Short mmCIF file of C-alpha atoms and ligand atoms in Angstrom, two decimals:
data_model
loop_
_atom_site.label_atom_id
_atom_site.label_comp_id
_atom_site.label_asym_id
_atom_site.label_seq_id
_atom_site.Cartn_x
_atom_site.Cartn_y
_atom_site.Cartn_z
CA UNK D 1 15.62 7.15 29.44
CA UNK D 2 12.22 4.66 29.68
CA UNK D 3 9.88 6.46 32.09
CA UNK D 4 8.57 4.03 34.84
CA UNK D 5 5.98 1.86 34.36
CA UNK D 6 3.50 -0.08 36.77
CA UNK D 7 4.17 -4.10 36.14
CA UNK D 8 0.30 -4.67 35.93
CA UNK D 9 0.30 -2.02 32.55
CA UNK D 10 2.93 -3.23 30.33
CA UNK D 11 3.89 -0.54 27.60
CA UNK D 12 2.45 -1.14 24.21
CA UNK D 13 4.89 -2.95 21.92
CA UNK D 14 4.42 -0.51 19.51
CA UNK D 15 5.43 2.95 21.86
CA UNK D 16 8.47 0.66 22.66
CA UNK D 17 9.36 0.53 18.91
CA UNK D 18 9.00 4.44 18.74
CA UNK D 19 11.68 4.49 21.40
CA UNK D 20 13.48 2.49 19.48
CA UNK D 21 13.94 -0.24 21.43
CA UNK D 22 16.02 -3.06 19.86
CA UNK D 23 14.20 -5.88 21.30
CA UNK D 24 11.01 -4.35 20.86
CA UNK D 25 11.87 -4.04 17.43
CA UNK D 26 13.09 -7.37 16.85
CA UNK D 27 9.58 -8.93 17.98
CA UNK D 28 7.98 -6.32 16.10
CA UNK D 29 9.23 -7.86 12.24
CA UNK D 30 8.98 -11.59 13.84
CA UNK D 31 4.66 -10.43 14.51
CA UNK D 32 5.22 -9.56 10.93
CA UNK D 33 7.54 -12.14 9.34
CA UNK D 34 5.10 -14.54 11.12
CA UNK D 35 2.07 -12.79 10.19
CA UNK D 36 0.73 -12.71 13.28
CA UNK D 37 -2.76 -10.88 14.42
CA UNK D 38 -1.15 -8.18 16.16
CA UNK D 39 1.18 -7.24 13.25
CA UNK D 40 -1.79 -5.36 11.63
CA UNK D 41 -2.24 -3.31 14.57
CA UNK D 42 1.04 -2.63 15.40
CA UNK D 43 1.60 -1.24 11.71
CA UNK D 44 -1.26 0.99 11.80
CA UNK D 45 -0.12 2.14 15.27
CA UNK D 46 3.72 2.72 13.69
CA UNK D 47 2.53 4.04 10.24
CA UNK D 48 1.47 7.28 11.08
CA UNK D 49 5.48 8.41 12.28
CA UNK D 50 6.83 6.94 9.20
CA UNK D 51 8.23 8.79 6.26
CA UNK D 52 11.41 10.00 7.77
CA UNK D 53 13.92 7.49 6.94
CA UNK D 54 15.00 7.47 3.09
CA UNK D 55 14.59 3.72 2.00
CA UNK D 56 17.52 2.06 -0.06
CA UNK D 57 16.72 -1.32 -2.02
CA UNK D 58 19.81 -3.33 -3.15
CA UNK D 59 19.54 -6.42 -4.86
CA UNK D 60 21.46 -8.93 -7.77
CA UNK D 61 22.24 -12.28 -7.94
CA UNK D 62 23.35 -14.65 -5.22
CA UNK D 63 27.22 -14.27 -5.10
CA UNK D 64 27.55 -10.48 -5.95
CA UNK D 65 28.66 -9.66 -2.77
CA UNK D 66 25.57 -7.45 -1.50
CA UNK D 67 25.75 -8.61 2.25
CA UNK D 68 29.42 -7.54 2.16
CA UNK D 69 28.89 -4.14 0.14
CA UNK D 70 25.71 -3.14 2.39
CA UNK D 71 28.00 -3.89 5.17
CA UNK D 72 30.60 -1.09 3.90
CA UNK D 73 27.91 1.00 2.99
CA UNK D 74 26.36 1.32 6.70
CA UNK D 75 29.84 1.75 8.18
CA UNK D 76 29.90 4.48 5.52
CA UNK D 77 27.27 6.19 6.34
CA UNK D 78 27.69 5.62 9.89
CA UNK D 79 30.76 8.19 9.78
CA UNK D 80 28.25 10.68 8.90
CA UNK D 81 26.50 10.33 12.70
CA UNK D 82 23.46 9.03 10.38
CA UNK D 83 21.61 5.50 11.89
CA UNK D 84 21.21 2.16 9.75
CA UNK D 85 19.09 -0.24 9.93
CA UNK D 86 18.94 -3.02 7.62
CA UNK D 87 16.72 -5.98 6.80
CA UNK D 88 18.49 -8.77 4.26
CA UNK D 89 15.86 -10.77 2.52
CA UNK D 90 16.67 -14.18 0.47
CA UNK D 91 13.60 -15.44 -1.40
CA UNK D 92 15.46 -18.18 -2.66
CA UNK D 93 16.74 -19.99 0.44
CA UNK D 94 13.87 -21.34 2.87
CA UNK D 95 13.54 -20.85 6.35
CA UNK D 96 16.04 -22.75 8.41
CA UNK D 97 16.62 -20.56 11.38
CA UNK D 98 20.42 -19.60 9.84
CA UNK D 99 18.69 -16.50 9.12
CA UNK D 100 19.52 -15.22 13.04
CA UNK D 101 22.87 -16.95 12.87
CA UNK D 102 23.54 -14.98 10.22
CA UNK D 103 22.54 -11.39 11.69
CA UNK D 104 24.84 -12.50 14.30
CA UNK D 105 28.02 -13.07 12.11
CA UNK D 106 26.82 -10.01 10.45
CA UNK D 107 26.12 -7.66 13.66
CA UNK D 108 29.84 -8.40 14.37
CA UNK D 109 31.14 -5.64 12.16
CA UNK D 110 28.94 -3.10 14.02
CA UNK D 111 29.14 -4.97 17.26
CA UNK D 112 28.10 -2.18 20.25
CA UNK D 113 26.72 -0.03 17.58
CA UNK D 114 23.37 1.54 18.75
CA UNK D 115 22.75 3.17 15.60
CA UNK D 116 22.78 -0.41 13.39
CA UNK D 117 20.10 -2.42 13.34
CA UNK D 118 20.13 -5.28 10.88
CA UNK D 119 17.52 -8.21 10.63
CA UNK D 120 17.16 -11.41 8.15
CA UNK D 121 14.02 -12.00 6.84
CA UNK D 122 12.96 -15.62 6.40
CA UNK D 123 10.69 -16.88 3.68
CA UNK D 124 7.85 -19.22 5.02
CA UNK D 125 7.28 -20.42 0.98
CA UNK D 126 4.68 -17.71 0.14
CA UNK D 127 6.30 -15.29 -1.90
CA UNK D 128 3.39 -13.22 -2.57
CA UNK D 129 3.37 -11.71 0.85
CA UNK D 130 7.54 -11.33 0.80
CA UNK D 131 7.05 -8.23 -0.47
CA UNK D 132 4.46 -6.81 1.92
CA UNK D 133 5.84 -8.15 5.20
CA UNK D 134 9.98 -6.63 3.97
CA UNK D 135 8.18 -3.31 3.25
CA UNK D 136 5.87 -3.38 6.32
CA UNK D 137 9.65 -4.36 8.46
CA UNK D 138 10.91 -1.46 7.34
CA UNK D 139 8.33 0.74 8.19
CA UNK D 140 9.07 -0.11 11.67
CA UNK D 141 12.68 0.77 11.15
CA UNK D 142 11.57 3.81 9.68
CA UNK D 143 9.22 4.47 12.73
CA UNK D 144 11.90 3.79 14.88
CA UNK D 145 13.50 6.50 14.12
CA UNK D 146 16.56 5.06 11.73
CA UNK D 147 18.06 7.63 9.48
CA UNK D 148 18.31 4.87 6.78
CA UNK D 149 17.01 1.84 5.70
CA UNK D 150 18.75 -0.35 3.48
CA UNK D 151 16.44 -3.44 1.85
CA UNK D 152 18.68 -5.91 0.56
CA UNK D 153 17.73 -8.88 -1.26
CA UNK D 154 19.31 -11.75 -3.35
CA UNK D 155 18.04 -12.48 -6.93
CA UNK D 156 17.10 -10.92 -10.00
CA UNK D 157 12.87 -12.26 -10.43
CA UNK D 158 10.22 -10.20 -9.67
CA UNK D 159 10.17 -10.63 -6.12
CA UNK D 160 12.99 -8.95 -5.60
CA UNK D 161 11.48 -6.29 -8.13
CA UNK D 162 8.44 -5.98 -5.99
CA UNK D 163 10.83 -5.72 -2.64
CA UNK D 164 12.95 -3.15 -4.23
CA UNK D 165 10.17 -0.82 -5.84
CA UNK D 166 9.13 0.04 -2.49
CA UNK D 167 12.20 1.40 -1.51
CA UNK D 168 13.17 5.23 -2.76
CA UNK D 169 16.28 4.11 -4.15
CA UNK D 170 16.98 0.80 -6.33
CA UNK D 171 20.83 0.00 -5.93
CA UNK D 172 21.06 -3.31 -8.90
CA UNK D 173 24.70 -5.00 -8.20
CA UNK D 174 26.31 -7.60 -10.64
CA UNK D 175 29.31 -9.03 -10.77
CA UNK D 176 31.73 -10.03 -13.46
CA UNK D 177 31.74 -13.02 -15.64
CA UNK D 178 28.32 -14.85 -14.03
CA UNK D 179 26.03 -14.14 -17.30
CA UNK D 180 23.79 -12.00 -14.66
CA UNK D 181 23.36 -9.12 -17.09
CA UNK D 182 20.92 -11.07 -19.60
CA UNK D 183 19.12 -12.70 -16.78
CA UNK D 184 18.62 -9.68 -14.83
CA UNK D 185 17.91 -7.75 -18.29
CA UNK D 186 15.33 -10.27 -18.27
CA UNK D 187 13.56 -10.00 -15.36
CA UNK D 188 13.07 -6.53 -16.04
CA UNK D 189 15.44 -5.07 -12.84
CA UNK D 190 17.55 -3.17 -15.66
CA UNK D 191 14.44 -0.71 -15.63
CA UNK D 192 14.45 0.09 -11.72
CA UNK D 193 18.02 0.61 -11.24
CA UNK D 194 18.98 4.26 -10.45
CA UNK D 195 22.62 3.09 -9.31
CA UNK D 196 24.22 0.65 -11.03
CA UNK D 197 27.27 -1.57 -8.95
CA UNK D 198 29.72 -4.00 -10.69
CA UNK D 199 30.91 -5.32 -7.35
CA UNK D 200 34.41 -7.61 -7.33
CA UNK D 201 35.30 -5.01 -10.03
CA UNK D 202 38.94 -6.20 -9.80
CA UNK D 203 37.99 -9.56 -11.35
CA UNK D 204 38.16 -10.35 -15.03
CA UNK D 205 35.53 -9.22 -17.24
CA UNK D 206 34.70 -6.01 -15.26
CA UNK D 207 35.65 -3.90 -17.83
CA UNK D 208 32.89 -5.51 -19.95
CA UNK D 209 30.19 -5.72 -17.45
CA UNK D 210 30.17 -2.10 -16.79
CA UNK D 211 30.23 -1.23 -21.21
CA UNK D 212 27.78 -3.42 -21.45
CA UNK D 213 25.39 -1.67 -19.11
CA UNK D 214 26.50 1.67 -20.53
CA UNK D 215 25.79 0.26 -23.67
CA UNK D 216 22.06 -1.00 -22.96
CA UNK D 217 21.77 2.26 -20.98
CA UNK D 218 22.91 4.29 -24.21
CA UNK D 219 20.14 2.72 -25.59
CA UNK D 220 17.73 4.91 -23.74
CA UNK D 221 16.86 8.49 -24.33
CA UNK D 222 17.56 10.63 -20.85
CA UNK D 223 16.31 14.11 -21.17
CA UNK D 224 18.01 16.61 -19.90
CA UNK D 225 16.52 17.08 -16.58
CA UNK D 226 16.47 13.57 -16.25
CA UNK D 227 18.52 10.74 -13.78
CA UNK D 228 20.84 8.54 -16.02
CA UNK D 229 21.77 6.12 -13.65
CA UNK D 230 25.61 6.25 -13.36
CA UNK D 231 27.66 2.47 -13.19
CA UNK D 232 29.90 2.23 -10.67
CA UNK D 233 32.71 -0.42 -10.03
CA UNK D 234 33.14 -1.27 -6.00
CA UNK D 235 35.42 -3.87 -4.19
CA UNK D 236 33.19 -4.67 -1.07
CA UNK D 237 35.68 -6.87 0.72
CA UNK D 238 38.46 -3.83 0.42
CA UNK D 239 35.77 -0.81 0.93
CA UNK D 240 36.93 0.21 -2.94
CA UNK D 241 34.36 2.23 -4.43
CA UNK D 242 31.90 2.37 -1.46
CA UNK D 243 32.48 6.21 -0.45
CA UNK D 244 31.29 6.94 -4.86
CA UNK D 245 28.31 4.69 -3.94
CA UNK D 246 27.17 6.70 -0.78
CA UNK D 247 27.79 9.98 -2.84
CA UNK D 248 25.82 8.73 -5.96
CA UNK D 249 22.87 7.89 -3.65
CA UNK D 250 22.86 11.16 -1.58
CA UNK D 251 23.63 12.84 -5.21
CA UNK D 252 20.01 10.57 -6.44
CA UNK D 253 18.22 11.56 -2.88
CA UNK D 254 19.05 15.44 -4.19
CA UNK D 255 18.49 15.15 -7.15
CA UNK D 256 14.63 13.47 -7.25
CA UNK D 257 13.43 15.33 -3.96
CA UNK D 258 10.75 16.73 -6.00
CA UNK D 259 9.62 13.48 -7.47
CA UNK D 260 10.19 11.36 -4.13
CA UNK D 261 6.71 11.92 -2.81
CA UNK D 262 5.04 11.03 -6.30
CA UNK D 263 7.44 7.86 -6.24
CA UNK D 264 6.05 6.75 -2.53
CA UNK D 265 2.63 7.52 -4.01
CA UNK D 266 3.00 4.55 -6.40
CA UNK D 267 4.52 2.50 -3.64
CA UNK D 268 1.64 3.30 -1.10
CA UNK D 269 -1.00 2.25 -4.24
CA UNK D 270 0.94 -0.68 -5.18
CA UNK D 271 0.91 -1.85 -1.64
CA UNK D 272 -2.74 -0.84 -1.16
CA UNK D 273 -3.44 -2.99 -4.30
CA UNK D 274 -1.99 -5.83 -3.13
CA UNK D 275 -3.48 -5.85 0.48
CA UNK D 276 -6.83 -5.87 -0.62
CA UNK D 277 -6.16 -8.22 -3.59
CA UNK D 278 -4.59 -10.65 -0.49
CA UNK D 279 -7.60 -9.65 1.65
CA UNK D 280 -10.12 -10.17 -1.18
CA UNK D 281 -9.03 -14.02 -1.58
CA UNK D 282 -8.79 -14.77 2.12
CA UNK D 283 -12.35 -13.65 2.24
CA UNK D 284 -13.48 -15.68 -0.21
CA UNK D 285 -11.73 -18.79 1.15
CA UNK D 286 -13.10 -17.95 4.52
CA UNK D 287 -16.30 -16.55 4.01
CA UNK D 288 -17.58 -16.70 0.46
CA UNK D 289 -16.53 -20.50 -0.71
CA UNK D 290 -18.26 -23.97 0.24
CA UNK D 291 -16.10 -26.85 0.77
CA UNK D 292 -14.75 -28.02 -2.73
CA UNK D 293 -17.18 -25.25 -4.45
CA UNK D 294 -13.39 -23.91 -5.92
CA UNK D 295 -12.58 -27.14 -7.45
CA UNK D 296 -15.54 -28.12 -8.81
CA UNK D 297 -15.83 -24.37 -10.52
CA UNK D 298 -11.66 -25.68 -11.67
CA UNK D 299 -13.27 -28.97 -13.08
CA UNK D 300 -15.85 -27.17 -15.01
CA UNK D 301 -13.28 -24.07 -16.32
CA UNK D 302 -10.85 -27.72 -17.31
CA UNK D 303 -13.87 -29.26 -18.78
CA UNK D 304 -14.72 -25.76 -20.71
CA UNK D 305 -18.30 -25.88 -20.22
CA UNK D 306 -17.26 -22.90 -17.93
CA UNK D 307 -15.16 -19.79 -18.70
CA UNK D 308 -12.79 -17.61 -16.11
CA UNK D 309 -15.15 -14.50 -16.80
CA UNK D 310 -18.27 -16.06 -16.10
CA UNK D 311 -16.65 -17.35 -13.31
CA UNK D 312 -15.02 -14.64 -11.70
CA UNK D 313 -18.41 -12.55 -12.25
CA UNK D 314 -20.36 -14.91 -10.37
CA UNK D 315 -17.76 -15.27 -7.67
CA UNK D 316 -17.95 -11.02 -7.38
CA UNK D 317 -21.57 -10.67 -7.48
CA UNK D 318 -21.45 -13.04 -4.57
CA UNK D 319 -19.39 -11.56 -2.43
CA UNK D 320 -21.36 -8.46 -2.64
CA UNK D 321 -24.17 -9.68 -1.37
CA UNK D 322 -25.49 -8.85 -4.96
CA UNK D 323 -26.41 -12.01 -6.63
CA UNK D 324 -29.23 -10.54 -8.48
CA UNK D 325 -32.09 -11.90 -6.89
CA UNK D 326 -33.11 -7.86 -6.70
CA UNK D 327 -32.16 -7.26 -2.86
CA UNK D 328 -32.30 -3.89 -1.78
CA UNK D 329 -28.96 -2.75 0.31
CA UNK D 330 -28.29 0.47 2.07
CA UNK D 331 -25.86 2.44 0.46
CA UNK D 332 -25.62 5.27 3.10
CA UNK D 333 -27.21 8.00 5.14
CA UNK D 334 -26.70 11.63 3.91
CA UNK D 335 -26.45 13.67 6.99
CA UNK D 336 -26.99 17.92 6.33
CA UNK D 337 -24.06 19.02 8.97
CA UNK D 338 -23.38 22.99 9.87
CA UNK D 339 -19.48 22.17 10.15
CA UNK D 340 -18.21 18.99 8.29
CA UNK D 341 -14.85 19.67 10.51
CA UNK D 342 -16.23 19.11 13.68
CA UNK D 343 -19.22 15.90 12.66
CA UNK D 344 -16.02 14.36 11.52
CA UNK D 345 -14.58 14.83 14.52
CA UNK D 346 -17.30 13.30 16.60
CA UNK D 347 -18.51 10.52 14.24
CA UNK D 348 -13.93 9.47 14.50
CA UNK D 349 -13.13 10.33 18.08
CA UNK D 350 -16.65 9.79 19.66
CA UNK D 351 -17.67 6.25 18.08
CA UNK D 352 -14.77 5.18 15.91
CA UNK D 353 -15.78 5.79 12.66
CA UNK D 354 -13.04 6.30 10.06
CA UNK D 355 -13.46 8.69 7.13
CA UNK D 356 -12.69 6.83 4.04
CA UNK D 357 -13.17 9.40 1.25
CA UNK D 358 -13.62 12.96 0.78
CA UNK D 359 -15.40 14.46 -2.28
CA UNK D 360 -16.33 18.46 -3.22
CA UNK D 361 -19.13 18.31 -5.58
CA UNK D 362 -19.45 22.21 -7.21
CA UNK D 363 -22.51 21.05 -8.87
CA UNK D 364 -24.67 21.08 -5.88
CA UNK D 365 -22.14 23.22 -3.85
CA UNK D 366 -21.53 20.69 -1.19
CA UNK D 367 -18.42 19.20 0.62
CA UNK D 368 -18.83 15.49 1.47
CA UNK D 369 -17.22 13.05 4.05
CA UNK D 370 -18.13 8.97 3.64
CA UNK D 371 -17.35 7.05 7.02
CA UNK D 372 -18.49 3.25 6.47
CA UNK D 373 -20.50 1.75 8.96
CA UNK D 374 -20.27 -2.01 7.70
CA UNK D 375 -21.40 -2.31 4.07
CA UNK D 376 -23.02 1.09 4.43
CA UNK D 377 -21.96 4.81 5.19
CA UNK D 378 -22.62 8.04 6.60
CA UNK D 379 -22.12 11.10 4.01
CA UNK D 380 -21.65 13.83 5.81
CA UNK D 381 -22.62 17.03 3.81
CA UNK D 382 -21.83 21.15 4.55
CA UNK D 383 -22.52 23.47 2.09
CA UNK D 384 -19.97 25.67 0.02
CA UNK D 385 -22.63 28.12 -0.46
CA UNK D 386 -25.65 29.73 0.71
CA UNK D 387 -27.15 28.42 -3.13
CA UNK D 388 -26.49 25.09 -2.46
CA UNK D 389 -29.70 22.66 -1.11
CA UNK D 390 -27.97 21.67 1.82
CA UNK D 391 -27.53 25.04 2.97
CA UNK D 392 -31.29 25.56 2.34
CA UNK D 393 -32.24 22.72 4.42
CA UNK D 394 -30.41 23.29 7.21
CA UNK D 395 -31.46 27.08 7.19
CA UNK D 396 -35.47 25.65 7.53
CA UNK D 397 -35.03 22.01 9.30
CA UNK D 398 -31.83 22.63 10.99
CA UNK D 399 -28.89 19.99 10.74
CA UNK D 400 -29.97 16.45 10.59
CA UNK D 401 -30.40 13.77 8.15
CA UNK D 402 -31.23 14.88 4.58
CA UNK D 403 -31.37 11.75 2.42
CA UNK D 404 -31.17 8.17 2.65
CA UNK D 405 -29.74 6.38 -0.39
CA UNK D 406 -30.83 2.89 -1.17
CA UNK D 407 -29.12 0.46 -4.09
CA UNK D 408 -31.35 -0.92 -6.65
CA UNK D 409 -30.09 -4.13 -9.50
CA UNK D 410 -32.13 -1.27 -12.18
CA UNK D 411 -32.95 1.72 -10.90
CA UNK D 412 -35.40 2.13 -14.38
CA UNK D 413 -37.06 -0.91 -13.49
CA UNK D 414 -37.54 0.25 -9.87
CA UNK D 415 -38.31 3.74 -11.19
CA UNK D 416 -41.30 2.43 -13.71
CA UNK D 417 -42.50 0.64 -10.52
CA UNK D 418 -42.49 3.74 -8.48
CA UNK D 419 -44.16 5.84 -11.41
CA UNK D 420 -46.70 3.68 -11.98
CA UNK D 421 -48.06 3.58 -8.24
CA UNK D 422 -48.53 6.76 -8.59
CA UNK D 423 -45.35 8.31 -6.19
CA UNK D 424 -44.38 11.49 -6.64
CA UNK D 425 -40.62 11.41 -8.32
CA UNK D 426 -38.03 14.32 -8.60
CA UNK D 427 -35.95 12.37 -11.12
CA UNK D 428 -38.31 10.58 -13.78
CA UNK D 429 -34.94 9.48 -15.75
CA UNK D 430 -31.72 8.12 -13.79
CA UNK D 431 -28.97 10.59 -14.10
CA UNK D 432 -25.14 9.95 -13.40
CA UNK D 433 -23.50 10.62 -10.43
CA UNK D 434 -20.34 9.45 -8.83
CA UNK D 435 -18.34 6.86 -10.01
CA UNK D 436 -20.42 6.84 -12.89
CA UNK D 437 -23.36 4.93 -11.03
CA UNK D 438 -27.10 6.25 -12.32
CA UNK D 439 -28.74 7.68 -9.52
CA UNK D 440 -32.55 9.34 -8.97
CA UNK D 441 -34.16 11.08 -6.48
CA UNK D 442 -37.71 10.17 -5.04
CA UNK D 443 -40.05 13.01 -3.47
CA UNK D 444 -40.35 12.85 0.48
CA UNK D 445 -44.19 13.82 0.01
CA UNK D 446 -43.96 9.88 -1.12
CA UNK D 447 -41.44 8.73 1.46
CA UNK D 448 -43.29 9.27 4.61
CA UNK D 449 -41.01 12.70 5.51
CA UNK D 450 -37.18 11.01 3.86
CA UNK D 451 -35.70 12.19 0.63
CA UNK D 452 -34.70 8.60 -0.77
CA UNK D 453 -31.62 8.38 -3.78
CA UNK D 454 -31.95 4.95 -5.50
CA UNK D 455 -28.67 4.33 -6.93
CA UNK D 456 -27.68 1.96 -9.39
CA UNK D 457 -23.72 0.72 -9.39
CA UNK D 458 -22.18 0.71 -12.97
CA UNK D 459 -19.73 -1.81 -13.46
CA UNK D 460 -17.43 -1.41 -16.85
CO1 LIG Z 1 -25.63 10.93 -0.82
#
């Protein structure tokens, strides 16, 4: 039932995917697929009712049979009341818009089935995103309210590595007498299979395939606590085989519920990795580079009168705004609070601040929250304990701000500076503090009224 809405106040795209509404859906991944503006928001609008579908990768070489054994697997699992949705990816073919004529040859077999879903994703040439938009197309499945997900992709490189790591299951398929099994030994997707599938197990050589992988997987030590990923022998275009696969992924779900949230852990940091690394470059090339200032830096690493290291320092320390020249930044405001739950609270709800890390530091009894506010932050502080100094300064001043931290280039050099003017210093030497960065603490008698942290960053 969709509740009625006024034609002048259109419903959000993304409240229309957490009805699951196919359509809405459907534009959804093309926002992403294209990599649109509004895909970022509609993820972080979906991501927080994510989590509840259990994510199953299959991949193997082109001519395995995948599209027809995921096929078999969702009407599987669709006699079980359970809802599919499934996005095929193929890295290696580029975008010719068969990818839609091909969901609808493929939506066929479920044709009038409301719990399928099943979606082609197109490669626009740019692997290196592949990954992140399949995963991020899934999450809106997932959001949607799918029981399943199934991730299938063609190949054996490590695209299709990265695509299926982010799933919670890695289903690898070969097939008999192609040579896959060195290639795909290869490529390293021996070591993320939990199921192994010798599809078109009637045809010759079957028999060998699946030794072989026992063999290799003999190889191994499995303790005994541990998943030994069992090889199983299908016939997709029959259905042979396809009821073992759905037990042997259910019997996988069961048996690593414990280590399933440590396993989307790595997933979530992988991803987090690469969105920043991807976000990192396009700043660069937007915001950081002159025209042609790449290639000539190219030229002079070719010409070796310049080396990567040097290079890639230089290019850092510039787009940090720290180039050396001795500029002072603002690292944050400490802010003494009475209840850290609540500041939170109104610093997120009241002006949009988002809290980015949370830290208890027993040394000085204090709980902190950082919420960036551009390059800098506020720390918001509440004592643990009546001992600690922010409980003492709230007792006498009340709640308010307690310290302002500024970044130094050397906070010795700025401390010799300070000393020999004559100001008043609580920290003559630099002492370490988070992340390792040398910190020191300057007397507000000195400040005009502030307690003022220079802090050094460290880098290793
Ligand atoms: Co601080």
């Amino acid at each position: 039932m969709s509740e009625q809405t006024s034609p002048d106040r259109p419903r959000r795209l993304s409240d229309r995917v957490l009805d699951g509404d196919p359509r809405a859906i459907a534009r959804a991944i093309s926002l992403i697929e294209d990599e649109a503006p509004q895909a970022a928001e509609l993820v972080r609008a979906v991501f927080p009712h994510t989590g509840g579908a259990y994510l199953v990768g299959i991949t193997g070489p082109p001519g395995a049979g995948k599209s027809t054994l995921v096929d078999r697997l969702t009407a599987q699992l669709r006699q079980g009341g359970e809802t599919v949705g499934v996005i095929a990816v193929d890295p290696t073919s580029p975008y010719t818009g068969g990818a839609i004529l091909g969901d609808r040859v493929r939506m066929q077999a479920h044709a009038g089935d409301a719990g399928v879903f099943i979606r082609s994703m197109a490669t626009r040439g740019h692997l290196g995103g592949l990954a992140r938009a399949t995963h991020e197309a899934a999450q809106v499945l997932d959001a949607a309210g799918y029981d399943w997900v199934i991730i299938e992709t063609v190949g054996v490189g490590q695209d299709e590595v990265d695509i299926v790591r982010t799933a919670d299951i890695s289903v690898v398929t070969l097939v008999p007498g192609a040579g896959d099994e060195v290639q795909a030994l290869k490529a390293g997707i021996m070591e993320i299979a939990d199921v192994f599938v010798v599809n078109k197990a009637d045809r010759e050589g079957a028999d060998r395939l699946v030794s072989s992988i026992e063999l290799m997987l003999a190889l191994e030590e499995f303790g005994p606590d541990e998943w030994k990923p069992p090889v199983l022998r299908t016939q997709a275009t029959s259905g042979a085989g396809v009821p073992e696969l759905a037990a042997a992924i259910d019997a996988y779900r069961t048996h690593s519920t414990a280590g399933l949230m440590s396993r989307r852990r790595l997933r979530d940091e992988f991803r987090l990795r690469e969105l920043l690394a991807a976000r990192f470059m396009l700043h660069l090339e937007t915001e950081v580079f002159r025209a042609g200032e790449l290639a000539a830096m190219l030229d002079r690493i070719a010409e070796r009168t310049l080396d990567p290291y040097s290079a890639a320092a230089a290019i850092l320390s510039r787009a940090l705004g720290r180039d050396g020249t001795g500029a002072v930044t603002l690292d944050h405001i400490g802010i003494a609070v009475r209840d850290i739950a609540a500041a939170t609270t109104f610093y997120r709800d009241g002006l949009g601040l988002q809290i980015v890390a949370t830290e208890d530091v027993p040394s000085q009894r204090v709980r902190a929250h950082f919420l960036p506010v551009g390059a800098s932050s506020l720390e918001l502080l509440e004592a643990t304990s009546v001992e600690s100094p922010i409980a003492k300064f709230v007792e006498t001043r009340g709640p308010g701000v307690h310290h302002i931290t500024l970044r130094v280039d050397d906070v010795r050099a700025a401390l010799a500076e300070l000393k020999q003017r004559g100001v008043r210093l609580i920290d003559d030497e630099p002492r370490t503090g988070a992340q390792g960065a040398l910190v020191a603490f300057v007397h507000p008698s000195s400040t005009h009224g502030v307690l003022v942290e220079l802090k050094q960053v460290v880098k290793d």
